[in-house]
PDB file of C-alpha atoms in Angstrom:
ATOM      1  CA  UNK A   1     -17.227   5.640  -2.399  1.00 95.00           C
ATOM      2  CA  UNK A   2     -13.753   7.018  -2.808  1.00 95.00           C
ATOM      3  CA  UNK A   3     -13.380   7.556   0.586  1.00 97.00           C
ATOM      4  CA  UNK A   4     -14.636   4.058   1.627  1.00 97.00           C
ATOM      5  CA  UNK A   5     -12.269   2.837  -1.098  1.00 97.00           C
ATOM      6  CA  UNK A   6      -9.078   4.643   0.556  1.00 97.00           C
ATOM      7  CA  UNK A   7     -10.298   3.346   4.120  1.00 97.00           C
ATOM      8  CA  UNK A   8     -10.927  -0.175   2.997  1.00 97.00           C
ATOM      9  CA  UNK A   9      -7.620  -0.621   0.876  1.00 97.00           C
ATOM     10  CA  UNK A  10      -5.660   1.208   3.943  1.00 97.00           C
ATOM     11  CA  UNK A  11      -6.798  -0.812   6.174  1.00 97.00           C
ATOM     12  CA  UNK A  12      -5.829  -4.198   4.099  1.00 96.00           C
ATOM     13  CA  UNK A  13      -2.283  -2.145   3.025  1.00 97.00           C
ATOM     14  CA  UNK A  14      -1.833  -1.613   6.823  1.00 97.00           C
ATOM     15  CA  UNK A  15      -2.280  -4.895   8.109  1.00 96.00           C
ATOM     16  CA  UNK A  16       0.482  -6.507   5.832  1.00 93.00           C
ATOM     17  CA  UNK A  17       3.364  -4.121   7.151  1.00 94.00           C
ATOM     18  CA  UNK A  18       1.557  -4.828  11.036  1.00 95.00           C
ATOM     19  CA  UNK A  19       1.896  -8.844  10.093  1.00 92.00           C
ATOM     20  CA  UNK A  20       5.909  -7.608   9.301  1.00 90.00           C
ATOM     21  CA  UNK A  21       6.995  -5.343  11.544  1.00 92.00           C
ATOM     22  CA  UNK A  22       4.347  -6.657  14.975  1.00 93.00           C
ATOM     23  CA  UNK A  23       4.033 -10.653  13.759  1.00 89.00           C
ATOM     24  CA  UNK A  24       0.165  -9.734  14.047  1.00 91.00           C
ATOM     25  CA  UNK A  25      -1.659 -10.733  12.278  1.00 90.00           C
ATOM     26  CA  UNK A  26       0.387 -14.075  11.909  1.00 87.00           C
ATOM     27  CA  UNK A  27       1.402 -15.041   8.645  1.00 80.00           C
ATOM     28  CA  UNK A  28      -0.560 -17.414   6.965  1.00 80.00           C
ATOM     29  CA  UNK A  29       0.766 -21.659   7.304  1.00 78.00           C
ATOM     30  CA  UNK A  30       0.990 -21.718   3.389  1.00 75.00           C
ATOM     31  CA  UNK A  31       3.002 -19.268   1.774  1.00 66.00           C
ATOM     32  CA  UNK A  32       4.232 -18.707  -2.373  1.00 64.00           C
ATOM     33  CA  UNK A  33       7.076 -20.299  -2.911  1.00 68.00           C
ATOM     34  CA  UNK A  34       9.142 -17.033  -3.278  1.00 63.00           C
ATOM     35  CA  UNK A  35      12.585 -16.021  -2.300  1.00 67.00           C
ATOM     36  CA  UNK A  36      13.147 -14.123   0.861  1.00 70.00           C
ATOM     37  CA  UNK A  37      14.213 -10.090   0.453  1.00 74.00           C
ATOM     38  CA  UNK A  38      17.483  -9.158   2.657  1.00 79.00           C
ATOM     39  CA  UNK A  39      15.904  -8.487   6.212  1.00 83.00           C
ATOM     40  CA  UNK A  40      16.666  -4.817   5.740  1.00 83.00           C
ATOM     41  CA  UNK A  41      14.273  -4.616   2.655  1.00 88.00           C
ATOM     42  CA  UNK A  42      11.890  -6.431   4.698  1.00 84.00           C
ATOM     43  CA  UNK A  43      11.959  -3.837   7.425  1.00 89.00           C
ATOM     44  CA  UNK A  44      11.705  -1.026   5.305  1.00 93.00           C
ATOM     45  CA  UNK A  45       8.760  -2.271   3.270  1.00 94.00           C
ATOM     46  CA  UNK A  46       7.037  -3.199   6.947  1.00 94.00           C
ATOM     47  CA  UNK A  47       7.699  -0.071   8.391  1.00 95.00           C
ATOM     48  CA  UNK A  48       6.205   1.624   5.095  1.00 96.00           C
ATOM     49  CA  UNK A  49       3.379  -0.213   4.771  1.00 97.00           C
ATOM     50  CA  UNK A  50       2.634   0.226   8.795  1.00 97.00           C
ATOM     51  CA  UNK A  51       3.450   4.333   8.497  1.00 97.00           C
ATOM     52  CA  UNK A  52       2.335   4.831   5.257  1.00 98.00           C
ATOM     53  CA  UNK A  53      -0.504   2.383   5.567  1.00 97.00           C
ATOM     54  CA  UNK A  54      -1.593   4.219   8.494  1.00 98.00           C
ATOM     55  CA  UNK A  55      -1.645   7.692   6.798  1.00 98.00           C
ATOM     56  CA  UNK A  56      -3.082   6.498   3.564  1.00 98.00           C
ATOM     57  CA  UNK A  57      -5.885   5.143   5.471  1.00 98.00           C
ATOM     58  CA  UNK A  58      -7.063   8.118   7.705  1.00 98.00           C
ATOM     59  CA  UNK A  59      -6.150  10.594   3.944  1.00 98.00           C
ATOM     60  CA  UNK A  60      -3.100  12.556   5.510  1.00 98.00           C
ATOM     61  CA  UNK A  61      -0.575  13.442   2.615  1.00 98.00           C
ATOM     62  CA  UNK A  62      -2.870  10.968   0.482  1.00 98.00           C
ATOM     63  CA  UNK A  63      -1.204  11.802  -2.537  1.00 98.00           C
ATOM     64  CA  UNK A  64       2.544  12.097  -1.988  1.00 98.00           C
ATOM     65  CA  UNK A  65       1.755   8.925   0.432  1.00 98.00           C
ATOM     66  CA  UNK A  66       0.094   6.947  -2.980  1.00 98.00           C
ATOM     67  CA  UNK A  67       3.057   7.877  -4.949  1.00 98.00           C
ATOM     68  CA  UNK A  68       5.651   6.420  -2.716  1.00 98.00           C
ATOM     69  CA  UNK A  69       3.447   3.665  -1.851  1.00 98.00           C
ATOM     70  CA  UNK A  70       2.728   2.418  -5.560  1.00 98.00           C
ATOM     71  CA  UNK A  71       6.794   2.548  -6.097  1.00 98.00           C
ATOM     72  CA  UNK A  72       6.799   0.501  -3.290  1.00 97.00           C
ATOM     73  CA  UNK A  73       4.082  -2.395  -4.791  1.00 97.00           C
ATOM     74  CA  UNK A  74       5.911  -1.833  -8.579  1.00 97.00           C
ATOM     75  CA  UNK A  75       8.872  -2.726  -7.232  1.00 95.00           C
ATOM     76  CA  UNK A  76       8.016  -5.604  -4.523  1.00 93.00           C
ATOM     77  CA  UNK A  77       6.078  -6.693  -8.171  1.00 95.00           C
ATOM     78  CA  UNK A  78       9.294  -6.786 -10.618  1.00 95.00           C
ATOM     79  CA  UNK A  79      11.628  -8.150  -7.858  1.00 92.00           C
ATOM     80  CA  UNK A  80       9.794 -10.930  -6.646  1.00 89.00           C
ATOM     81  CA  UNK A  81       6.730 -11.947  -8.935  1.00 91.00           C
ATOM     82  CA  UNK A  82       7.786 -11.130 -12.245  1.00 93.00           C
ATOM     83  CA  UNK A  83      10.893 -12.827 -12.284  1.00 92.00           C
ATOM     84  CA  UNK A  84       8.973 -16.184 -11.984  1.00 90.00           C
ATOM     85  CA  UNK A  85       6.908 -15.500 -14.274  1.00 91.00           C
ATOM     86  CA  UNK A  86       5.023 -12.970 -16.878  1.00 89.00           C
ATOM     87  CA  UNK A  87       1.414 -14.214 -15.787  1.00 92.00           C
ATOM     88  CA  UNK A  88      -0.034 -12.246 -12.300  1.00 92.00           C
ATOM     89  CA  UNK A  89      -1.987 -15.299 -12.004  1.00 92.00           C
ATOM     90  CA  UNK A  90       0.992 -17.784 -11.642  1.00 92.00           C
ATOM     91  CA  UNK A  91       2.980 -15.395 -10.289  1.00 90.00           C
ATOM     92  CA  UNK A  92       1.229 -14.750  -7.109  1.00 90.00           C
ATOM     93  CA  UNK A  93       1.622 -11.051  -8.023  1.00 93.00           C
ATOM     94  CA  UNK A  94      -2.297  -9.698  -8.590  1.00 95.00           C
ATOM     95  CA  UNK A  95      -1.785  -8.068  -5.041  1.00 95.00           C
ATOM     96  CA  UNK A  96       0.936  -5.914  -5.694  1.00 96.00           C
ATOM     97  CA  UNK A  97       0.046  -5.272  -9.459  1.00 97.00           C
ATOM     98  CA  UNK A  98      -3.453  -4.319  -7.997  1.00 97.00           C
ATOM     99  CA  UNK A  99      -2.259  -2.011  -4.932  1.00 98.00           C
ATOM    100  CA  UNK A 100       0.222  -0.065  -7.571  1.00 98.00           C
ATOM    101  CA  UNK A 101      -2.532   0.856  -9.931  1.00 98.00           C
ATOM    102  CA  UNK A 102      -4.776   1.421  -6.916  1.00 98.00           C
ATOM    103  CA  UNK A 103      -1.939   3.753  -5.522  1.00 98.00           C
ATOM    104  CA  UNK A 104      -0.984   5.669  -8.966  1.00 98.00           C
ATOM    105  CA  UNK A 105      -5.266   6.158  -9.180  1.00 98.00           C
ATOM    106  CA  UNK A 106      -5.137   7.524  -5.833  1.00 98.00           C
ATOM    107  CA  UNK A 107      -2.244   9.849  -6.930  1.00 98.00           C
ATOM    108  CA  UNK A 108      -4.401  11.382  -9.385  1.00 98.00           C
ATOM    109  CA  UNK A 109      -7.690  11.245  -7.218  1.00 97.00           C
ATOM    110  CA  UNK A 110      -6.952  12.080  -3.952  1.00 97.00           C
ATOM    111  CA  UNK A 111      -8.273  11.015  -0.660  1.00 97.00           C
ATOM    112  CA  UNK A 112     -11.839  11.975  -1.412  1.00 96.00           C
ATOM    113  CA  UNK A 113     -14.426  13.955   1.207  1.00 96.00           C
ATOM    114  CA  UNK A 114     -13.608  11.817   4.311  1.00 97.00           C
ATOM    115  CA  UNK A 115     -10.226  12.393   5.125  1.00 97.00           C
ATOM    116  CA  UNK A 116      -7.853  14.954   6.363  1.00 97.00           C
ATOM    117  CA  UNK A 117      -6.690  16.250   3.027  1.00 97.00           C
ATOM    118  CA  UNK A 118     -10.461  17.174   2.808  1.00 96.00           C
ATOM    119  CA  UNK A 119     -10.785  18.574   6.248  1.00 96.00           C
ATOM    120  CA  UNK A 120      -7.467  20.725   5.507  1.00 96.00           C
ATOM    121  CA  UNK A 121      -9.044  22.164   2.368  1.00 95.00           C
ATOM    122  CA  UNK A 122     -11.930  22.884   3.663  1.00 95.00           C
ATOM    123  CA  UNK A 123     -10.377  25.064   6.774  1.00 94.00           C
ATOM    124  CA  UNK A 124      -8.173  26.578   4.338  1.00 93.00           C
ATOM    125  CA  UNK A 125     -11.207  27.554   1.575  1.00 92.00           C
ATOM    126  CA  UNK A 126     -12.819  29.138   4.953  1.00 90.00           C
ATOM    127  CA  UNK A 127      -9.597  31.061   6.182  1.00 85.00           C
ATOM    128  CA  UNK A 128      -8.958  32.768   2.367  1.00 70.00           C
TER     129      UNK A 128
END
């Protein structure tokens, strides 16, 4: 279940930075009344979340990957949700509060059986 967990999550994580740096999917016609980052921190988060995304969701560098990645949702969190207010639920921040603890968990974790960190480990268990 880790492994379908990582895939799943990916997949969803991946998607966002696609809709950012692609267009695809569109955004959605309603959107949070938030402000707007500088372009440049839009780009970079895109192009992280696309990359990373990417990586996270196939388990290559799953770790280091989850680390930058939950940085990444901690601080889209206290620079655009908190600030309106303390509640996730009026915030519209349970998606980045919920992808940084899914990150840090993954930190500690790892990628579980299906992924390349596994396949890695296991060629390198045979070669020693």
């Amino acid at each position: 279940m880790l492994s379908i967990l990582r895939i799943m999550a990916g997949l969803a994580f991946f998607t966002g930075g696609t809709m950012k740096v692609f267009g695809f999917p569109p955004f959605p016609t309603y959107a949070p009344p938030m402000p707007m980052p500088p372009m440049w921190e839009f780009h970079v988060a895109g192009w992280l979340e696309t990359y990373l995304g990417l990586a996270f969701t196939l388990g290559l560098f799953t770790r280091p990957i989850s680390f930058i990645l939950a940085g990444e949702m901690a601080v889209a969190y206290f620079q655009f949700s908190f600030p309106m207010s303390f509640w996730p639920t009026r915030n519209w921040g349970i998606t980045s509060m919920l992808y940084c603890f899914l990150f840090l968990y993954f930190m500690l974790a790892g990628a579980g059986p299906w992924s390349i960190d596994a396949l890695i480990a296991r060629r390198r268990a045979r070669i020693d």
